[in-house]
Amino acid sequence: MGSGWLPSEELQLCVSWVRQSTCIITGRYQCKDNLWKKVYEDYAKNWCGNPEDPHQGPRSKCALESHFPRLKKMLKKWHTALSKARSRAASGTNLVDEILVPIANGTEEMEAIMIIDILRRAKATVVVASVEDKLETIASRKVKLEADVLLDEAVKSSYDLIVLPGGIGGAQAFAKSETLVNLLKKQRDSNKPYGAICASPALVFEPHGLLKGKKATAFPALCEKLSDQSEIENRVLVDGNLITSRGPGTSMEFALGIVEKFFGREKAVELAKVMVFVHP
């Protein structure tokens, strides 16, 4: 907001806007002018006062309108997030918005496909991003994998979860990608979950400090590169917001572990039975 506006005023206006825009989300149409009028009326009615100036009343409608363009972008994000949350709740889908799965030349195809497939079965929105300069990549066993977007485009969004498949070549490409490494560090610093399997914990997370204070596992031949090797024998290891695993043979367990952690055990068991990973 503009100079002189108190956080309490900003918050009250945002709350009023969200409260009044509910009718749009639930299908009761209002034109923009009418909606803004209702927002102002709600704001004025629920004005809690300025603790620094008890005599100050709510801002005038003209003052609010003059600052509305500046507020509009933030309110639009709130509206979109609220709309998505209600839509997911109504349909019974998960509350995770988007998951990023990077791929590169040399990515282990079994791991990449297992992660993408199972998370999409769980109704997650999975964005597959190429760290190369084109969408098509050649995986470790020469299988062609095509991404949804290039990483440079993918980083324009934020993600609730970032998961790296392994493969020596792919992990090396990830580790060299400054864009991806910075995105992973931002994910960690924002206390958002991230994970990796096979070579990626050792070749990407470890050298870039993404395992500091964390227990992790990795491909057996690369576990010596991990600073903390106390739990490396686990096939899937969860430590707070970090989840790691060992290789192609543990990729289904890894993906189901992600589903269990973020979408609930009931959904993970349901998928495991559907895929005959456990007895139906």
JSON list of C-alpha atoms in Angstrom, two decimals, residues 15-231:
[
{"chain": "A", "resi": 15, "resn": "VAL", "atom": "CA", "xyz": [-9.98, -9.40, 4.66]},
{"chain": "A", "resi": 16, "resn": "SER", "atom": "CA", "xyz": [-12.96, -7.37, 3.47]},
{"chain": "A", "resi": 17, "resn": "TRP", "atom": "CA", "xyz": [-12.12, -8.02, -0.15]},
{"chain": "A", "resi": 18, "resn": "VAL", "atom": "CA", "xyz": [-11.76, -11.79, 0.41]},
{"chain": "A", "resi": 19, "resn": "ARG", "atom": "CA", "xyz": [-14.97, -11.91, 2.42]},
{"chain": "A", "resi": 20, "resn": "GLN", "atom": "CA", "xyz": [-16.98, -10.05, -0.20]},
{"chain": "A", "resi": 21, "resn": "SER", "atom": "CA", "xyz": [-15.46, -11.88, -3.17]},
{"chain": "A", "resi": 22, "resn": "THR", "atom": "CA", "xyz": [-16.70, -15.20, -1.80]},
{"chain": "A", "resi": 23, "resn": "CYS", "atom": "CA", "xyz": [-19.91, -14.70, -3.71]},
{"chain": "A", "resi": 24, "resn": "ILE", "atom": "CA", "xyz": [-17.91, -14.77, -6.96]},
{"chain": "A", "resi": 25, "resn": "ILE", "atom": "CA", "xyz": [-16.14, -17.98, -6.04]},
{"chain": "A", "resi": 26, "resn": "THR", "atom": "CA", "xyz": [-19.41, -19.70, -5.18]},
{"chain": "A", "resi": 27, "resn": "GLY", "atom": "CA", "xyz": [-21.06, -18.53, -8.38]},
{"chain": "A", "resi": 28, "resn": "ARG", "atom": "CA", "xyz": [-23.11, -15.48, -7.34]},
{"chain": "A", "resi": 29, "resn": "TYR", "atom": "CA", "xyz": [-22.01, -12.93, -9.93]},
{"chain": "A", "resi": 30, "resn": "GLN", "atom": "CA", "xyz": [-21.17, -9.32, -9.13]},
{"chain": "A", "resi": 31, "resn": "CYS", "atom": "CA", "xyz": [-19.75, -6.72, -11.49]},
{"chain": "A", "resi": 32, "resn": "LYS", "atom": "CA", "xyz": [-16.45, -5.13, -10.45]},
{"chain": "A", "resi": 33, "resn": "ASP", "atom": "CA", "xyz": [-17.96, -1.78, -9.43]},
{"chain": "A", "resi": 34, "resn": "ASN", "atom": "CA", "xyz": [-20.57, -3.41, -7.22]},
{"chain": "A", "resi": 35, "resn": "LEU", "atom": "CA", "xyz": [-17.96, -5.70, -5.66]},
{"chain": "A", "resi": 36, "resn": "TRP", "atom": "CA", "xyz": [-15.67, -2.78, -4.83]},
{"chain": "A", "resi": 37, "resn": "LYS", "atom": "CA", "xyz": [-18.61, -0.92, -3.24]},
{"chain": "A", "resi": 38, "resn": "LYS", "atom": "CA", "xyz": [-19.34, -3.92, -1.04]},
{"chain": "A", "resi": 39, "resn": "VAL", "atom": "CA", "xyz": [-15.66, -4.23, -0.12]},
{"chain": "A", "resi": 40, "resn": "TYR", "atom": "CA", "xyz": [-15.60, -0.61, 1.02]},
{"chain": "A", "resi": 41, "resn": "GLU", "atom": "CA", "xyz": [-18.82, -0.99, 3.03]},
{"chain": "A", "resi": 42, "resn": "ASP", "atom": "CA", "xyz": [-17.43, -4.09, 4.73]},
{"chain": "A", "resi": 43, "resn": "TYR", "atom": "CA", "xyz": [-14.13, -2.36, 5.44]},
{"chain": "A", "resi": 44, "resn": "ALA", "atom": "CA", "xyz": [-15.82, 0.70, 6.96]},
{"chain": "A", "resi": 45, "resn": "LYS", "atom": "CA", "xyz": [-18.22, -1.40, 9.01]},
{"chain": "A", "resi": 46, "resn": "ASN", "atom": "CA", "xyz": [-15.45, -3.57, 10.47]},
{"chain": "A", "resi": 47, "resn": "TRP", "atom": "CA", "xyz": [-12.88, -0.80, 10.97]},
{"chain": "A", "resi": 48, "resn": "CYS", "atom": "CA", "xyz": [-11.03, -1.58, 14.21]},
{"chain": "A", "resi": 49, "resn": "GLY", "atom": "CA", "xyz": [-9.41, 1.81, 14.67]},
{"chain": "A", "resi": 50, "resn": "ASN", "atom": "CA", "xyz": [-5.88, 3.16, 14.66]},
{"chain": "A", "resi": 51, "resn": "PRO", "atom": "CA", "xyz": [-4.11, 2.46, 17.99]},
{"chain": "A", "resi": 52, "resn": "GLU", "atom": "CA", "xyz": [-1.75, 5.38, 17.32]},
{"chain": "A", "resi": 53, "resn": "ASP", "atom": "CA", "xyz": [-4.62, 7.79, 16.62]},
{"chain": "A", "resi": 54, "resn": "PRO", "atom": "CA", "xyz": [-7.92, 6.80, 18.30]},
{"chain": "A", "resi": 55, "resn": "HIS", "atom": "CA", "xyz": [-9.70, 9.65, 16.55]},
{"chain": "A", "resi": 56, "resn": "GLN", "atom": "CA", "xyz": [-8.89, 8.42, 13.06]},
{"chain": "A", "resi": 57, "resn": "GLY", "atom": "CA", "xyz": [-11.76, 6.79, 11.22]},
{"chain": "A", "resi": 58, "resn": "PRO", "atom": "CA", "xyz": [-11.63, 4.50, 8.20]},
{"chain": "A", "resi": 59, "resn": "ARG", "atom": "CA", "xyz": [-10.15, 5.84, 4.97]},
{"chain": "A", "resi": 60, "resn": "SER", "atom": "CA", "xyz": [-12.53, 7.39, 2.50]},
{"chain": "A", "resi": 61, "resn": "LYS", "atom": "CA", "xyz": [-13.79, 5.39, -0.44]},
{"chain": "A", "resi": 62, "resn": "CYS", "atom": "CA", "xyz": [-11.83, 7.72, -2.72]},
{"chain": "A", "resi": 63, "resn": "ALA", "atom": "CA", "xyz": [-8.60, 7.06, -0.78]},
{"chain": "A", "resi": 64, "resn": "LEU", "atom": "CA", "xyz": [-9.12, 3.31, -0.97]},
{"chain": "A", "resi": 65, "resn": "GLU", "atom": "CA", "xyz": [-9.88, 3.42, -4.67]},
{"chain": "A", "resi": 66, "resn": "SER", "atom": "CA", "xyz": [-6.71, 5.43, -5.35]},
{"chain": "A", "resi": 67, "resn": "HIS", "atom": "CA", "xyz": [-4.66, 2.63, -3.81]},
{"chain": "A", "resi": 68, "resn": "PHE", "atom": "CA", "xyz": [-6.66, -0.21, -5.32]},
{"chain": "A", "resi": 69, "resn": "PRO", "atom": "CA", "xyz": [-4.45, -0.71, -8.43]},
{"chain": "A", "resi": 70, "resn": "ARG", "atom": "CA", "xyz": [-1.46, -1.28, -6.16]},
{"chain": "A", "resi": 71, "resn": "LEU", "atom": "CA", "xyz": [-3.42, -3.76, -4.08]},
{"chain": "A", "resi": 72, "resn": "LYS", "atom": "CA", "xyz": [-5.02, -5.52, -7.02]},
{"chain": "A", "resi": 73, "resn": "LYS", "atom": "CA", "xyz": [-2.15, -7.90, -7.80]},
{"chain": "A", "resi": 74, "resn": "MET", "atom": "CA", "xyz": [-1.97, -9.20, -4.26]},
{"chain": "A", "resi": 75, "resn": "LEU", "atom": "CA", "xyz": [-5.73, -9.57, -4.03]},
{"chain": "A", "resi": 76, "resn": "LYS", "atom": "CA", "xyz": [-5.80, -11.46, -7.32]},
{"chain": "A", "resi": 77, "resn": "LYS", "atom": "CA", "xyz": [-3.34, -14.01, -5.90]},
{"chain": "A", "resi": 78, "resn": "TRP", "atom": "CA", "xyz": [-5.48, -14.40, -2.79]},
{"chain": "A", "resi": 79, "resn": "HIS", "atom": "CA", "xyz": [-8.58, -14.87, -4.91]},
{"chain": "A", "resi": 80, "resn": "THR", "atom": "CA", "xyz": [-6.91, -17.47, -7.14]},
{"chain": "A", "resi": 81, "resn": "ALA", "atom": "CA", "xyz": [-5.51, -19.42, -4.18]},
{"chain": "A", "resi": 82, "resn": "LEU", "atom": "CA", "xyz": [-8.85, -19.38, -2.37]},
{"chain": "A", "resi": 83, "resn": "SER", "atom": "CA", "xyz": [-10.69, -20.46, -5.50]},
{"chain": "A", "resi": 84, "resn": "LYS", "atom": "CA", "xyz": [-8.30, -23.36, -6.09]},
{"chain": "A", "resi": 85, "resn": "ALA", "atom": "CA", "xyz": [-8.49, -24.48, -2.47]},
{"chain": "A", "resi": 86, "resn": "ARG", "atom": "CA", "xyz": [-12.28, -24.51, -2.51]},
{"chain": "A", "resi": 87, "resn": "SER", "atom": "CA", "xyz": [-12.35, -26.32, -5.83]},
{"chain": "A", "resi": 88, "resn": "ARG", "atom": "CA", "xyz": [-9.98, -29.00, -4.53]},
{"chain": "A", "resi": 89, "resn": "ALA", "atom": "CA", "xyz": [-11.91, -29.35, -1.29]},
{"chain": "A", "resi": 90, "resn": "ALA", "atom": "CA", "xyz": [-15.16, -29.78, -3.21]},
{"chain": "A", "resi": 91, "resn": "SER", "atom": "CA", "xyz": [-13.68, -32.42, -5.50]},
{"chain": "A", "resi": 92, "resn": "GLY", "atom": "CA", "xyz": [-11.84, -34.23, -2.72]},
{"chain": "A", "resi": 93, "resn": "THR", "atom": "CA", "xyz": [-8.42, -33.70, -4.28]},
{"chain": "A", "resi": 94, "resn": "ASN", "atom": "CA", "xyz": [-5.23, -32.87, -2.41]},
{"chain": "A", "resi": 95, "resn": "LEU", "atom": "CA", "xyz": [-4.24, -29.50, -1.01]},
{"chain": "A", "resi": 96, "resn": "VAL", "atom": "CA", "xyz": [-0.82, -29.36, -2.70]},
{"chain": "A", "resi": 97, "resn": "ASP", "atom": "CA", "xyz": [-0.85, -26.89, -5.55]},
{"chain": "A", "resi": 98, "resn": "GLU", "atom": "CA", "xyz": [2.11, -27.74, -7.79]},
{"chain": "A", "resi": 99, "resn": "ILE", "atom": "CA", "xyz": [5.06, -30.12, -7.73]},
{"chain": "A", "resi": 100, "resn": "LEU", "atom": "CA", "xyz": [8.18, -29.55, -9.83]},
{"chain": "A", "resi": 101, "resn": "VAL", "atom": "CA", "xyz": [10.09, -32.53, -11.25]},
{"chain": "A", "resi": 102, "resn": "PRO", "atom": "CA", "xyz": [13.23, -31.47, -13.17]},
{"chain": "A", "resi": 103, "resn": "ILE", "atom": "CA", "xyz": [14.71, -33.74, -15.84]},
{"chain": "A", "resi": 104, "resn": "ALA", "atom": "CA", "xyz": [17.92, -33.60, -17.88]},
{"chain": "A", "resi": 105, "resn": "ASN", "atom": "CA", "xyz": [20.00, -35.64, -20.30]},
{"chain": "A", "resi": 106, "resn": "GLY", "atom": "CA", "xyz": [21.11, -38.67, -18.29]},
{"chain": "A", "resi": 107, "resn": "THR", "atom": "CA", "xyz": [18.17, -38.67, -15.87]},
{"chain": "A", "resi": 108, "resn": "GLU", "atom": "CA", "xyz": [17.25, -42.15, -14.63]},
{"chain": "A", "resi": 109, "resn": "GLU", "atom": "CA", "xyz": [14.02, -42.81, -16.57]},
{"chain": "A", "resi": 110, "resn": "MET", "atom": "CA", "xyz": [12.50, -45.35, -14.20]},
{"chain": "A", "resi": 111, "resn": "GLU", "atom": "CA", "xyz": [12.77, -42.91, -11.31]},
{"chain": "A", "resi": 112, "resn": "ALA", "atom": "CA", "xyz": [11.48, -39.92, -13.27]},
{"chain": "A", "resi": 113, "resn": "ILE", "atom": "CA", "xyz": [8.46, -41.76, -14.68]},
{"chain": "A", "resi": 114, "resn": "MET", "atom": "CA", "xyz": [7.61, -43.42, -11.37]},
{"chain": "A", "resi": 115, "resn": "ILE", "atom": "CA", "xyz": [7.64, -40.08, -9.54]},
{"chain": "A", "resi": 116, "resn": "ILE", "atom": "CA", "xyz": [5.61, -38.26, -12.20]},
{"chain": "A", "resi": 117, "resn": "ASP", "atom": "CA", "xyz": [3.12, -41.09, -12.73]},
{"chain": "A", "resi": 118, "resn": "ILE", "atom": "CA", "xyz": [2.34, -41.82, -9.09]},
{"chain": "A", "resi": 119, "resn": "LEU", "atom": "CA", "xyz": [2.07, -38.17, -8.06]},
{"chain": "A", "resi": 120, "resn": "ARG", "atom": "CA", "xyz": [-0.35, -37.56, -10.92]},
{"chain": "A", "resi": 121, "resn": "ARG", "atom": "CA", "xyz": [-2.35, -40.60, -9.84]},
{"chain": "A", "resi": 122, "resn": "ALA", "atom": "CA", "xyz": [-2.60, -38.85, -6.48]},
{"chain": "A", "resi": 123, "resn": "LYS", "atom": "CA", "xyz": [-4.18, -35.89, -8.35]},
{"chain": "A", "resi": 124, "resn": "ALA", "atom": "CA", "xyz": [-1.17, -33.64, -7.86]},
{"chain": "A", "resi": 125, "resn": "THR", "atom": "CA", "xyz": [-0.32, -31.02, -10.48]},
{"chain": "A", "resi": 126, "resn": "VAL", "atom": "CA", "xyz": [3.13, -32.10, -11.64]},
{"chain": "A", "resi": 127, "resn": "VAL", "atom": "CA", "xyz": [5.25, -29.77, -13.75]},
{"chain": "A", "resi": 128, "resn": "VAL", "atom": "CA", "xyz": [8.10, -31.53, -15.57]},
{"chain": "A", "resi": 129, "resn": "ALA", "atom": "CA", "xyz": [10.88, -29.05, -16.39]},
{"chain": "A", "resi": 130, "resn": "SER", "atom": "CA", "xyz": [13.93, -29.58, -18.58]},
{"chain": "A", "resi": 131, "resn": "VAL", "atom": "CA", "xyz": [17.22, -28.09, -17.39]},
{"chain": "A", "resi": 132, "resn": "GLU", "atom": "CA", "xyz": [18.51, -28.46, -20.96]},
{"chain": "A", "resi": 133, "resn": "ASP", "atom": "CA", "xyz": [17.92, -25.93, -23.75]},
{"chain": "A", "resi": 134, "resn": "LYS", "atom": "CA", "xyz": [15.09, -27.97, -25.26]},
{"chain": "A", "resi": 135, "resn": "LEU", "atom": "CA", "xyz": [12.11, -29.92, -23.97]},
{"chain": "A", "resi": 136, "resn": "GLU", "atom": "CA", "xyz": [13.21, -33.34, -25.20]},
{"chain": "A", "resi": 137, "resn": "THR", "atom": "CA", "xyz": [15.88, -35.07, -23.12]},
{"chain": "A", "resi": 138, "resn": "ILE", "atom": "CA", "xyz": [17.68, -38.39, -23.54]},
{"chain": "A", "resi": 139, "resn": "ALA", "atom": "CA", "xyz": [17.55, -40.40, -20.34]},
{"chain": "A", "resi": 140, "resn": "SER", "atom": "CA", "xyz": [20.27, -42.69, -18.98]},
{"chain": "A", "resi": 141, "resn": "ARG", "atom": "CA", "xyz": [19.12, -45.74, -21.03]},
{"chain": "A", "resi": 142, "resn": "LYS", "atom": "CA", "xyz": [18.44, -43.66, -24.16]},
{"chain": "A", "resi": 143, "resn": "VAL", "atom": "CA", "xyz": [14.70, -43.32, -23.50]},
{"chain": "A", "resi": 144, "resn": "LYS", "atom": "CA", "xyz": [13.38, -39.99, -24.76]},
{"chain": "A", "resi": 145, "resn": "LEU", "atom": "CA", "xyz": [11.60, -37.92, -22.12]},
{"chain": "A", "resi": 146, "resn": "GLU", "atom": "CA", "xyz": [9.77, -34.72, -23.03]},
{"chain": "A", "resi": 147, "resn": "ALA", "atom": "CA", "xyz": [9.27, -31.99, -20.43]},
{"chain": "A", "resi": 148, "resn": "ASP", "atom": "CA", "xyz": [6.27, -29.72, -20.08]},
{"chain": "A", "resi": 149, "resn": "VAL", "atom": "CA", "xyz": [8.41, -26.58, -19.93]},
{"chain": "A", "resi": 150, "resn": "LEU", "atom": "CA", "xyz": [12.00, -25.40, -19.80]},
{"chain": "A", "resi": 151, "resn": "LEU", "atom": "CA", "xyz": [13.34, -24.70, -16.32]},
{"chain": "A", "resi": 152, "resn": "ASP", "atom": "CA", "xyz": [13.78, -21.00, -17.11]},
{"chain": "A", "resi": 153, "resn": "GLU", "atom": "CA", "xyz": [10.01, -20.82, -17.60]},
{"chain": "A", "resi": 154, "resn": "ALA", "atom": "CA", "xyz": [9.20, -23.06, -14.65]},
{"chain": "A", "resi": 155, "resn": "VAL", "atom": "CA", "xyz": [11.05, -20.86, -12.14]},
{"chain": "A", "resi": 156, "resn": "LYS", "atom": "CA", "xyz": [8.52, -18.08, -12.71]},
{"chain": "A", "resi": 157, "resn": "SER", "atom": "CA", "xyz": [6.18, -20.06, -10.43]},
{"chain": "A", "resi": 158, "resn": "SER", "atom": "CA", "xyz": [6.59, -21.30, -6.86]},
{"chain": "A", "resi": 159, "resn": "TYR", "atom": "CA", "xyz": [6.16, -24.93, -5.87]},
{"chain": "A", "resi": 160, "resn": "ASP", "atom": "CA", "xyz": [4.90, -26.75, -2.82]},
{"chain": "A", "resi": 161, "resn": "LEU", "atom": "CA", "xyz": [7.35, -29.58, -3.49]},
{"chain": "A", "resi": 162, "resn": "ILE", "atom": "CA", "xyz": [10.43, -30.10, -5.70]},
{"chain": "A", "resi": 163, "resn": "VAL", "atom": "CA", "xyz": [11.54, -33.68, -6.41]},
{"chain": "A", "resi": 164, "resn": "LEU", "atom": "CA", "xyz": [14.72, -34.69, -8.26]},
{"chain": "A", "resi": 165, "resn": "PRO", "atom": "CA", "xyz": [15.07, -38.07, -9.98]},
{"chain": "A", "resi": 166, "resn": "GLY", "atom": "CA", "xyz": [18.57, -39.53, -10.14]},
{"chain": "A", "resi": 167, "resn": "GLY", "atom": "CA", "xyz": [20.91, -40.88, -12.79]},
{"chain": "A", "resi": 168, "resn": "ILE", "atom": "CA", "xyz": [24.57, -39.80, -12.76]},
{"chain": "A", "resi": 169, "resn": "GLY", "atom": "CA", "xyz": [24.34, -37.63, -15.87]},
{"chain": "A", "resi": 170, "resn": "GLY", "atom": "CA", "xyz": [21.08, -36.06, -14.82]},
{"chain": "A", "resi": 171, "resn": "ALA", "atom": "CA", "xyz": [22.29, -35.33, -11.30]},
{"chain": "A", "resi": 172, "resn": "GLN", "atom": "CA", "xyz": [25.46, -33.73, -12.66]},
{"chain": "A", "resi": 173, "resn": "ALA", "atom": "CA", "xyz": [23.35, -31.52, -14.92]},
{"chain": "A", "resi": 174, "resn": "PHE", "atom": "CA", "xyz": [21.16, -30.54, -11.96]},
{"chain": "A", "resi": 175, "resn": "ALA", "atom": "CA", "xyz": [24.20, -29.68, -9.86]},
{"chain": "A", "resi": 176, "resn": "LYS", "atom": "CA", "xyz": [25.56, -27.42, -12.61]},
{"chain": "A", "resi": 177, "resn": "SER", "atom": "CA", "xyz": [22.26, -25.58, -13.03]},
{"chain": "A", "resi": 178, "resn": "GLU", "atom": "CA", "xyz": [22.55, -22.39, -11.01]},
{"chain": "A", "resi": 179, "resn": "THR", "atom": "CA", "xyz": [18.85, -21.73, -11.65]},
{"chain": "A", "resi": 180, "resn": "LEU", "atom": "CA", "xyz": [17.79, -25.07, -10.18]},
{"chain": "A", "resi": 181, "resn": "VAL", "atom": "CA", "xyz": [20.19, -24.91, -7.24]},
{"chain": "A", "resi": 182, "resn": "ASN", "atom": "CA", "xyz": [18.95, -21.41, -6.33]},
{"chain": "A", "resi": 183, "resn": "LEU", "atom": "CA", "xyz": [15.35, -22.61, -6.58]},
{"chain": "A", "resi": 184, "resn": "LEU", "atom": "CA", "xyz": [16.14, -25.53, -4.26]},
{"chain": "A", "resi": 185, "resn": "LYS", "atom": "CA", "xyz": [17.82, -23.24, -1.74]},
{"chain": "A", "resi": 186, "resn": "LYS", "atom": "CA", "xyz": [14.82, -20.93, -1.83]},
{"chain": "A", "resi": 187, "resn": "GLN", "atom": "CA", "xyz": [12.58, -23.96, -1.25]},
{"chain": "A", "resi": 188, "resn": "ARG", "atom": "CA", "xyz": [14.63, -24.97, 1.79]},
{"chain": "A", "resi": 189, "resn": "ASP", "atom": "CA", "xyz": [14.83, -21.44, 3.17]},
{"chain": "A", "resi": 190, "resn": "SER", "atom": "CA", "xyz": [11.05, -21.10, 2.80]},
{"chain": "A", "resi": 191, "resn": "ASN", "atom": "CA", "xyz": [10.63, -24.29, 4.85]},
{"chain": "A", "resi": 192, "resn": "LYS", "atom": "CA", "xyz": [8.99, -26.02, 1.91]},
{"chain": "A", "resi": 193, "resn": "PRO", "atom": "CA", "xyz": [9.54, -29.71, 1.16]},
{"chain": "A", "resi": 194, "resn": "TYR", "atom": "CA", "xyz": [12.06, -31.05, -1.35]},
{"chain": "A", "resi": 195, "resn": "GLY", "atom": "CA", "xyz": [13.35, -34.50, -2.19]},
{"chain": "A", "resi": 196, "resn": "ALA", "atom": "CA", "xyz": [15.68, -36.55, -4.35]},
{"chain": "A", "resi": 197, "resn": "ILE", "atom": "CA", "xyz": [16.54, -40.14, -5.18]},
{"chain": "A", "resi": 198, "resn": "CYS", "atom": "CA", "xyz": [19.58, -42.14, -6.29]},
{"chain": "A", "resi": 199, "resn": "ALA", "atom": "CA", "xyz": [22.54, -39.95, -7.31]},
{"chain": "A", "resi": 200, "resn": "SER", "atom": "CA", "xyz": [20.83, -36.61, -6.68]},
{"chain": "A", "resi": 201, "resn": "PRO", "atom": "CA", "xyz": [21.05, -36.46, -2.87]},
{"chain": "A", "resi": 202, "resn": "ALA", "atom": "CA", "xyz": [24.83, -37.05, -3.05]},
{"chain": "A", "resi": 203, "resn": "LEU", "atom": "CA", "xyz": [25.67, -35.07, -6.20]},
{"chain": "A", "resi": 204, "resn": "VAL", "atom": "CA", "xyz": [23.18, -32.20, -5.95]},
{"chain": "A", "resi": 205, "resn": "PHE", "atom": "CA", "xyz": [21.99, -31.73, -2.37]},
{"chain": "A", "resi": 206, "resn": "GLU", "atom": "CA", "xyz": [25.20, -32.52, -0.48]},
{"chain": "A", "resi": 207, "resn": "PRO", "atom": "CA", "xyz": [27.67, -30.24, -2.32]},
{"chain": "A", "resi": 208, "resn": "HIS", "atom": "CA", "xyz": [25.23, -27.33, -2.24]},
{"chain": "A", "resi": 209, "resn": "GLY", "atom": "CA", "xyz": [24.53, -27.54, 1.49]},
{"chain": "A", "resi": 210, "resn": "LEU", "atom": "CA", "xyz": [20.97, -28.79, 1.07]},
{"chain": "A", "resi": 211, "resn": "LEU", "atom": "CA", "xyz": [21.55, -31.68, 3.48]},
{"chain": "A", "resi": 212, "resn": "LYS", "atom": "CA", "xyz": [23.01, -29.59, 6.30]},
{"chain": "A", "resi": 213, "resn": "GLY", "atom": "CA", "xyz": [21.57, -30.83, 9.58]},
{"chain": "A", "resi": 214, "resn": "LYS", "atom": "CA", "xyz": [19.57, -33.50, 7.75]},
{"chain": "A", "resi": 215, "resn": "LYS", "atom": "CA", "xyz": [19.71, -37.26, 7.52]},
{"chain": "A", "resi": 216, "resn": "ALA", "atom": "CA", "xyz": [19.55, -38.66, 4.00]},
{"chain": "A", "resi": 217, "resn": "THR", "atom": "CA", "xyz": [20.14, -41.73, 1.89]},
{"chain": "A", "resi": 218, "resn": "ALA", "atom": "CA", "xyz": [21.27, -42.14, -1.71]},
{"chain": "A", "resi": 219, "resn": "PHE", "atom": "CA", "xyz": [22.49, -44.67, -4.28]},
{"chain": "A", "resi": 220, "resn": "PRO", "atom": "CA", "xyz": [24.67, -47.12, -2.29]},
{"chain": "A", "resi": 221, "resn": "ALA", "atom": "CA", "xyz": [27.89, -46.42, -4.22]},
{"chain": "A", "resi": 222, "resn": "LEU", "atom": "CA", "xyz": [27.51, -42.68, -3.60]},
{"chain": "A", "resi": 223, "resn": "CYS", "atom": "CA", "xyz": [26.57, -42.72, 0.08]},
{"chain": "A", "resi": 224, "resn": "GLU", "atom": "CA", "xyz": [30.19, -42.12, 1.06]},
{"chain": "A", "resi": 225, "resn": "LYS", "atom": "CA", "xyz": [29.73, -38.57, -0.23]},
{"chain": "A", "resi": 226, "resn": "LEU", "atom": "CA", "xyz": [27.04, -37.86, 2.40]},
{"chain": "A", "resi": 227, "resn": "SER", "atom": "CA", "xyz": [28.18, -36.02, 5.53]},
{"chain": "A", "resi": 228, "resn": "ASP", "atom": "CA", "xyz": [25.74, -37.92, 7.75]},
{"chain": "A", "resi": 229, "resn": "GLN", "atom": "CA", "xyz": [25.66, -41.63, 6.87]},
{"chain": "A", "resi": 230, "resn": "SER", "atom": "CA", "xyz": [23.84, -42.80, 9.99]},
{"chain": "A", "resi": 231, "resn": "GLU", "atom": "CA", "xyz": [20.56, -43.66, 8.22]}
]
